[in-house]
Short mmCIF file of C-alpha atoms and ligand atoms in Angstrom, two decimals:
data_model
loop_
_atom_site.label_atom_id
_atom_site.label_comp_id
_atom_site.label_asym_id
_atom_site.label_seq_id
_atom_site.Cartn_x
_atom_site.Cartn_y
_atom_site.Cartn_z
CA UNK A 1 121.69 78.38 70.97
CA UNK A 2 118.61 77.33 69.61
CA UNK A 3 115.35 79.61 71.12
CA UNK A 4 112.83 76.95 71.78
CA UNK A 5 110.11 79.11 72.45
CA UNK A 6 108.36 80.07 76.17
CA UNK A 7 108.75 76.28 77.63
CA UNK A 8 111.39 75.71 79.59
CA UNK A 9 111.94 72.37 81.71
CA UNK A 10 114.84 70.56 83.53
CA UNK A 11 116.46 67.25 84.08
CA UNK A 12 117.93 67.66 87.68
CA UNK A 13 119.57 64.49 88.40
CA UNK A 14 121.57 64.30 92.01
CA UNK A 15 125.09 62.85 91.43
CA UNK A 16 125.53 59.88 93.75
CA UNK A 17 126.11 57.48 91.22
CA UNK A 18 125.95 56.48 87.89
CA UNK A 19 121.85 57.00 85.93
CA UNK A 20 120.04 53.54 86.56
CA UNK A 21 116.66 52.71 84.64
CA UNK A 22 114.33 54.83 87.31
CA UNK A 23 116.60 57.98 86.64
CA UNK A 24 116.43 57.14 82.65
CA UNK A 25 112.75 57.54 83.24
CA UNK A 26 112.48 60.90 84.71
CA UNK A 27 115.30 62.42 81.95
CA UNK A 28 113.26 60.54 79.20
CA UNK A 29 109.68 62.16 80.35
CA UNK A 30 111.04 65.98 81.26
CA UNK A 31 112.99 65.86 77.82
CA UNK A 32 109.89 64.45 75.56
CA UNK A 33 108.02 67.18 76.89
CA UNK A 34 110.24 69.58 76.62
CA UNK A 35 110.55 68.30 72.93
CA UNK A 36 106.83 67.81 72.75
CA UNK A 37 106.10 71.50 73.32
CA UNK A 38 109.05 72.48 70.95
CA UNK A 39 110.37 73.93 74.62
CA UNK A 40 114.42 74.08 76.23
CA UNK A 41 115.45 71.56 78.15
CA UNK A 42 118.01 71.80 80.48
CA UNK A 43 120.60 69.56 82.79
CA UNK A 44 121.41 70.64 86.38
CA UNK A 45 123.49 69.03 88.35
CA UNK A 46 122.17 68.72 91.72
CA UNK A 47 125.55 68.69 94.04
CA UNK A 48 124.31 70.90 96.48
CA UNK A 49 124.34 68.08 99.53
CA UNK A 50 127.87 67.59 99.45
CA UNK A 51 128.50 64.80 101.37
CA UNK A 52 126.33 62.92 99.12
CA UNK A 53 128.23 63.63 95.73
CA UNK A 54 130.05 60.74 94.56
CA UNK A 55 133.15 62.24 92.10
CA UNK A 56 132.86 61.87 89.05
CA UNK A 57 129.37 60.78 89.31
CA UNK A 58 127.73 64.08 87.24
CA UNK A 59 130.55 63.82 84.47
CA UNK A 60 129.07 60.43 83.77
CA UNK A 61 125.92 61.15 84.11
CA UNK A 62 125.96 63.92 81.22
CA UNK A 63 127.80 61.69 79.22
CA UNK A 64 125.18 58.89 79.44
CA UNK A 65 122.50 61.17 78.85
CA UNK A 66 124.64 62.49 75.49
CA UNK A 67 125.27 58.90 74.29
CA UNK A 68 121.09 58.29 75.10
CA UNK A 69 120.77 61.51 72.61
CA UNK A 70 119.84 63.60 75.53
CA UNK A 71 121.62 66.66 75.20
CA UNK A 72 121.03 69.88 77.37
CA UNK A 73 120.36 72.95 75.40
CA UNK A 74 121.99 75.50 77.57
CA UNK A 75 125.48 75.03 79.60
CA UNK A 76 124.50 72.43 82.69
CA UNK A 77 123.84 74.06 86.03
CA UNK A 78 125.79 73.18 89.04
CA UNK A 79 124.24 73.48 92.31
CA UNK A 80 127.76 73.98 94.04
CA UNK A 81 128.68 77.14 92.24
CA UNK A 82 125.32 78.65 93.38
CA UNK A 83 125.82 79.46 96.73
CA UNK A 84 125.60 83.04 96.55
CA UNK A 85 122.14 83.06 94.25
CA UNK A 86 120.86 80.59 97.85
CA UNK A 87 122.53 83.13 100.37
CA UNK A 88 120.82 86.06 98.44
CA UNK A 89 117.09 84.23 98.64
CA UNK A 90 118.18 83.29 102.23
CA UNK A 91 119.23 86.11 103.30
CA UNK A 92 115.26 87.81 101.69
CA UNK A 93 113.28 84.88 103.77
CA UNK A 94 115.20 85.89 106.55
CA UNK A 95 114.63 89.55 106.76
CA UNK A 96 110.58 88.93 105.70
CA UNK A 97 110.36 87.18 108.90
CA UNK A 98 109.52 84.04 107.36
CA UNK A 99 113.33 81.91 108.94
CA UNK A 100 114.07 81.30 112.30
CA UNK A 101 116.88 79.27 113.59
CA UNK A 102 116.01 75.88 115.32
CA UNK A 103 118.46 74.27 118.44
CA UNK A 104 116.74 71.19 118.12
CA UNK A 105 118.88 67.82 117.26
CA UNK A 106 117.30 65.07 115.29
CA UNK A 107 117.04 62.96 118.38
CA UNK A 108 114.83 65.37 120.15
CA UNK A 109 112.37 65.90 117.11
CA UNK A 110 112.35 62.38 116.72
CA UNK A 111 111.53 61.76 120.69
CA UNK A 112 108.97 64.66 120.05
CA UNK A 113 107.02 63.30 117.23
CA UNK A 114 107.26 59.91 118.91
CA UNK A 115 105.37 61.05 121.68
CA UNK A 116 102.76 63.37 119.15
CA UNK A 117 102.44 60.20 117.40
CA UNK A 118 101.28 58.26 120.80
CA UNK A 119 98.61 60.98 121.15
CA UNK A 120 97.86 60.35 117.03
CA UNK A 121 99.07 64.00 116.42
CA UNK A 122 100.80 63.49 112.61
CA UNK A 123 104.46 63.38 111.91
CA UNK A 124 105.53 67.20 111.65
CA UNK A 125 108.05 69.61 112.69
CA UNK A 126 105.87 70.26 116.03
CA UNK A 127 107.70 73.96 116.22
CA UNK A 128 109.83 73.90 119.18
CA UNK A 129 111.97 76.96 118.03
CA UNK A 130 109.42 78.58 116.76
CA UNK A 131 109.42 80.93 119.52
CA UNK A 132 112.91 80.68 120.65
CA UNK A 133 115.87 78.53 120.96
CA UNK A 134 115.36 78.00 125.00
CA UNK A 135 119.26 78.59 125.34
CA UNK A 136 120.66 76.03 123.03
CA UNK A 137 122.42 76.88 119.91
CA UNK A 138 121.09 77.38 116.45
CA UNK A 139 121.81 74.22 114.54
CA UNK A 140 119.41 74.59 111.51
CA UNK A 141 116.92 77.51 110.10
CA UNK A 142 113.35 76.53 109.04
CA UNK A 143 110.93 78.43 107.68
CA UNK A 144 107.52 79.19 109.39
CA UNK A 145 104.84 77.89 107.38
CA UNK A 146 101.51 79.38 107.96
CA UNK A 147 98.66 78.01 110.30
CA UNK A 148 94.98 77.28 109.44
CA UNK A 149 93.57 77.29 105.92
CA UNK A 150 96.92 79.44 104.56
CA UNK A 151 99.05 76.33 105.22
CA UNK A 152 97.07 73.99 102.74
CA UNK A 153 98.63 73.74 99.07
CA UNK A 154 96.70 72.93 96.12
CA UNK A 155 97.87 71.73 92.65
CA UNK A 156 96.74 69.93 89.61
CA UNK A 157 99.52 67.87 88.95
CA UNK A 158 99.61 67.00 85.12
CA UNK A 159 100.15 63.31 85.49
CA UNK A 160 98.94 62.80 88.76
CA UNK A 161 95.67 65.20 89.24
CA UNK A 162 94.46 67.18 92.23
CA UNK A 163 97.14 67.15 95.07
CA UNK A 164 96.43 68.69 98.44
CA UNK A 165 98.90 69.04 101.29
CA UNK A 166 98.42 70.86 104.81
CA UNK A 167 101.84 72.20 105.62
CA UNK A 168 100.91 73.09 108.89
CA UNK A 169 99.96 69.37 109.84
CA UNK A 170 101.46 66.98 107.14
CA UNK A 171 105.01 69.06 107.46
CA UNK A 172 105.84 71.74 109.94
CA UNK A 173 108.19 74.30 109.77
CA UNK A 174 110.85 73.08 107.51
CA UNK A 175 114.40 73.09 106.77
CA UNK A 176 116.02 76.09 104.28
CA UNK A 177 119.73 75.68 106.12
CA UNK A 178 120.35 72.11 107.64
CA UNK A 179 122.61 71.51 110.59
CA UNK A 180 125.67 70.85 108.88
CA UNK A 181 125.41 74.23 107.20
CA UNK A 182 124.24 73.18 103.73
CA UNK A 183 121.63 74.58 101.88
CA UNK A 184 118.77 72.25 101.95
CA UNK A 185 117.10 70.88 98.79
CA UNK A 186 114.01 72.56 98.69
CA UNK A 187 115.78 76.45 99.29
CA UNK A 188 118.06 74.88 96.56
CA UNK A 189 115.31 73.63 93.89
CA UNK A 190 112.88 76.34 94.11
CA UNK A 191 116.23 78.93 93.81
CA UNK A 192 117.20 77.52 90.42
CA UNK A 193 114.38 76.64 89.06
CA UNK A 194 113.05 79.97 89.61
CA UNK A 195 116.21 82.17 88.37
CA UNK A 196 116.44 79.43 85.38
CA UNK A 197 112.75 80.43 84.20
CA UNK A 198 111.74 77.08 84.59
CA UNK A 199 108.19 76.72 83.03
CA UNK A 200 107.28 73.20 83.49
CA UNK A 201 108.68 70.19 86.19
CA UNK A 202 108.75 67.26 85.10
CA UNK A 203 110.26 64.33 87.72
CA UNK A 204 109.45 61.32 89.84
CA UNK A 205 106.53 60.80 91.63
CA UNK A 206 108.92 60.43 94.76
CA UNK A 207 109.12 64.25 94.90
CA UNK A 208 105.28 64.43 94.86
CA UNK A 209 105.63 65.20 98.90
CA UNK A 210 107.78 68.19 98.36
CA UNK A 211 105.77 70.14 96.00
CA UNK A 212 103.29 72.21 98.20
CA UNK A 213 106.49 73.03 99.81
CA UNK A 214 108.11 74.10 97.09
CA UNK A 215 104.87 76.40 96.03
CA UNK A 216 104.78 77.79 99.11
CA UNK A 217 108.44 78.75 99.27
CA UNK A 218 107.61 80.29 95.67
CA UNK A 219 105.43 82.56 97.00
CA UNK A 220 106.82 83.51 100.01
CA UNK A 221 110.07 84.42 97.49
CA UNK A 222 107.36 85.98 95.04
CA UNK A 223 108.47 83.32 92.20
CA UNK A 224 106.29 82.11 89.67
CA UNK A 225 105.05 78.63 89.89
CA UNK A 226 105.83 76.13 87.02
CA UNK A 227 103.73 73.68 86.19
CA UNK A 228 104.27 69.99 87.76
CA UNK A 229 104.05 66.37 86.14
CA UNK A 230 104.84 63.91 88.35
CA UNK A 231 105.74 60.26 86.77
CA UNK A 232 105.53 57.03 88.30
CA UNK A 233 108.29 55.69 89.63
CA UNK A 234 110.31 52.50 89.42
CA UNK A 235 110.04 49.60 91.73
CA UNK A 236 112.22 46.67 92.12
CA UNK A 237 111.19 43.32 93.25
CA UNK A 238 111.23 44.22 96.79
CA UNK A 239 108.68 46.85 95.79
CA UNK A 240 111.55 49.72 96.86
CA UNK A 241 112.06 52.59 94.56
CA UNK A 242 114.91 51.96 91.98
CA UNK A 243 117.87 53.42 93.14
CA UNK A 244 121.54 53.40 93.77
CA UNK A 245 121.14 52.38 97.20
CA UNK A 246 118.51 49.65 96.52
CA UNK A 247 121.20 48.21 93.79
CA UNK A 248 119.97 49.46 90.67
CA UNK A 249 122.41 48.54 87.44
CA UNK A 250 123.91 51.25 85.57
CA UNK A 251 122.79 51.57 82.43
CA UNK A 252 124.98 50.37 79.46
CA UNK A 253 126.01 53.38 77.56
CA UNK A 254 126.36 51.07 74.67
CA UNK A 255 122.93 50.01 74.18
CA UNK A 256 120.89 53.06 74.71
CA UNK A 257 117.82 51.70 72.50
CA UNK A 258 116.74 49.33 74.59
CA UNK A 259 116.73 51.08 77.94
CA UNK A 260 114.88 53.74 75.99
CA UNK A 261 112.15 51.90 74.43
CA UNK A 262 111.39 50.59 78.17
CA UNK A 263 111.48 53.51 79.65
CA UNK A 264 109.26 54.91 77.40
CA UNK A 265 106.49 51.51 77.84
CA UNK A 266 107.18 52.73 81.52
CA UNK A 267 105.64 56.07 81.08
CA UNK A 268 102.98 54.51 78.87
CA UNK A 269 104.58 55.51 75.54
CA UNK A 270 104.42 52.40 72.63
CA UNK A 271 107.71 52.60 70.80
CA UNK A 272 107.29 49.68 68.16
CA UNK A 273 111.09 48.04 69.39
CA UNK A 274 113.32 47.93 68.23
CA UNK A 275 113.06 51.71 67.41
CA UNK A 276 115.67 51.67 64.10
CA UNK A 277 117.35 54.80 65.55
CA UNK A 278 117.48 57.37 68.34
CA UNK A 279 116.35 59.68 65.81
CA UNK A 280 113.08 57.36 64.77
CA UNK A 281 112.96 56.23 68.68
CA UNK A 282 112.74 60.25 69.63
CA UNK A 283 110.33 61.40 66.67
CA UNK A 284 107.55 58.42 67.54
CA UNK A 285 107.77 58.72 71.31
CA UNK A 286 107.51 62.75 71.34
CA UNK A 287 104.72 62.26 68.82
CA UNK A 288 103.12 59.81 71.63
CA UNK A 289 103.81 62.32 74.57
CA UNK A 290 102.68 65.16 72.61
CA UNK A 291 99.29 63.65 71.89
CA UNK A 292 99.10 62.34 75.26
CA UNK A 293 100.04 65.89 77.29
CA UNK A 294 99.05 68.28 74.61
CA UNK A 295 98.99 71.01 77.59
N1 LIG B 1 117.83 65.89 92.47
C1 LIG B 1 116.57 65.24 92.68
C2 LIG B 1 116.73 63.75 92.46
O1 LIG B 1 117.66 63.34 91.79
C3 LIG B 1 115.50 65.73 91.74
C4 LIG B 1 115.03 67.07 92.12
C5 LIG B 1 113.94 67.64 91.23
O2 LIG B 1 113.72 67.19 90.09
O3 LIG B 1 113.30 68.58 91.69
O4 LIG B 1 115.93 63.00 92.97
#
């Protein structure tokens, strides 16, 4: 293995189909500046919501990415052999005080924030559990974010500047084990990213949202925080984000230049295209990014 030096940053695609043009971008940014800052870069393979996994979905993934010249420097990390590493943080929240367990279905938080919305309350987990499950059974376990000023989050996200986010009224209390007894993301993402040594994020802006969360969770699990670059995300005509579920084309594995060059105009990168190679392609456009995000 090669040692890259202090940076370390991920690619942490979810496997529910094959990598489309918006997913090309967020690989393509984390691995320039992981590149860019002569840093690791790293593939995990976010399977942790089950039901969501297509089969055969990550094996393809990796081998796009490999036949794009994106190649993980360490073993990929799977998500579904991690359960223990999520029980262990769990099991920490839970005996700080920070987890309780929630009887609430979705229906009721739904009728709930209905009615907080008719008295313009905002959208959040209004806390019905909070002080006990009023006889029903626990479904899922949310953590207790703080009230006041110790719920607001502050970050200076690299692409995106200044981000502020009041957990307290934006968010509520939320999910770390979801009804159907799987881990939820954000227990899941802050776990590996944390035991991985994961120095810098770098994904789509569509994740913006769940960063104070993730901070706070950090903190609350004594975890450093990485630094965040958020990158703007694809739209397609209908002004929806690009994905598999708004009918986004896989990529052809046999043109990789192409895709690349766009996805690189995307982030703001000039590639003169046709790049000659993926060599020449990745030696201009990490040139670009480095000069662009030289911190
Ligand atoms: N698995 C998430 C996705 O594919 C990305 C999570 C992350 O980068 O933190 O949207």
């Amino acid at each position: 293995m090669i040692d890259r030096g202090p940076y370390r940053g991920r690619f942490a695609p979810s496997p529910t189909g094959p990598l489309h043009a918006g997913s090309l971008v967020s690989a393509l940014a984390s691995f320039l500046d992981a590149r860019a800052h002569g840093g690791s870069w790293i593939v995990r393979i976010e399977d942790v919501d089950a039901p969501r996994t297509v089969p055969g979905a990550a094996d393809e993934i990796l081998a796009t990415l490999a036949h794009f010249g994106m190649h993980s420097d360490e073993p990929p990390v799977w998500q579904s052999e991690r359960d223990a590493a999520y029980s262990a943080a769990f099991v920490r929240l839970q005996a700080a005080g920070f987890v309780y367990p929630c009887g609430c279905t979705r229906r009721e938080i739904a009728d709930s924030l209905v009615h907080a919305h008719a008295r313009h309350a905002t959208l959040a987990y209004p806390g019905t559990c909070r002080d006990g499950l009023h006889g029903k059974p626990a479904r899922a376990w949310r953590l207790r974010v703080p009230d006041g000023d110790a719920a607001v989050v502050t970050f200076d996200d690299r692409w995106q500047g200044v981000q502020t986010q009041d957990l307290a009224t934006e968010v509520g209390d939320f999910a770390l084990k979801r009804a159907d007894g799987l881990w939820a993301y954000q227990l899941a993402v802050v776990v590996d990213d944390a035991d991985a040594g994961i120095t810098h994020v770098v994904r789509g802006a569509d994740l913006l949202d769940s960063t104070a969360r993730q901070i706070y969770l950090q903190q609350c699990l004594e975890a450093p925080t990485p630094a965040y670059l958020h990158v703007p995300v694809i739209n397609n005509d209908a002004g929806e984000k690009l994905s598999k579920q708004t009918g986004a084309a896989p990529l052809d594995r046999h043109a990789p230049l192409d895709a690349l060059v766009q996805a690189a105009r995307h982030l703001g990168i000039a590639v003169s295209s046709p790049a000659a190679s993926l060599d020449t392609f990745y030696g201009a456009a990490t040139a670009e990014w480095a000069k662009r995000f030289p911190r």
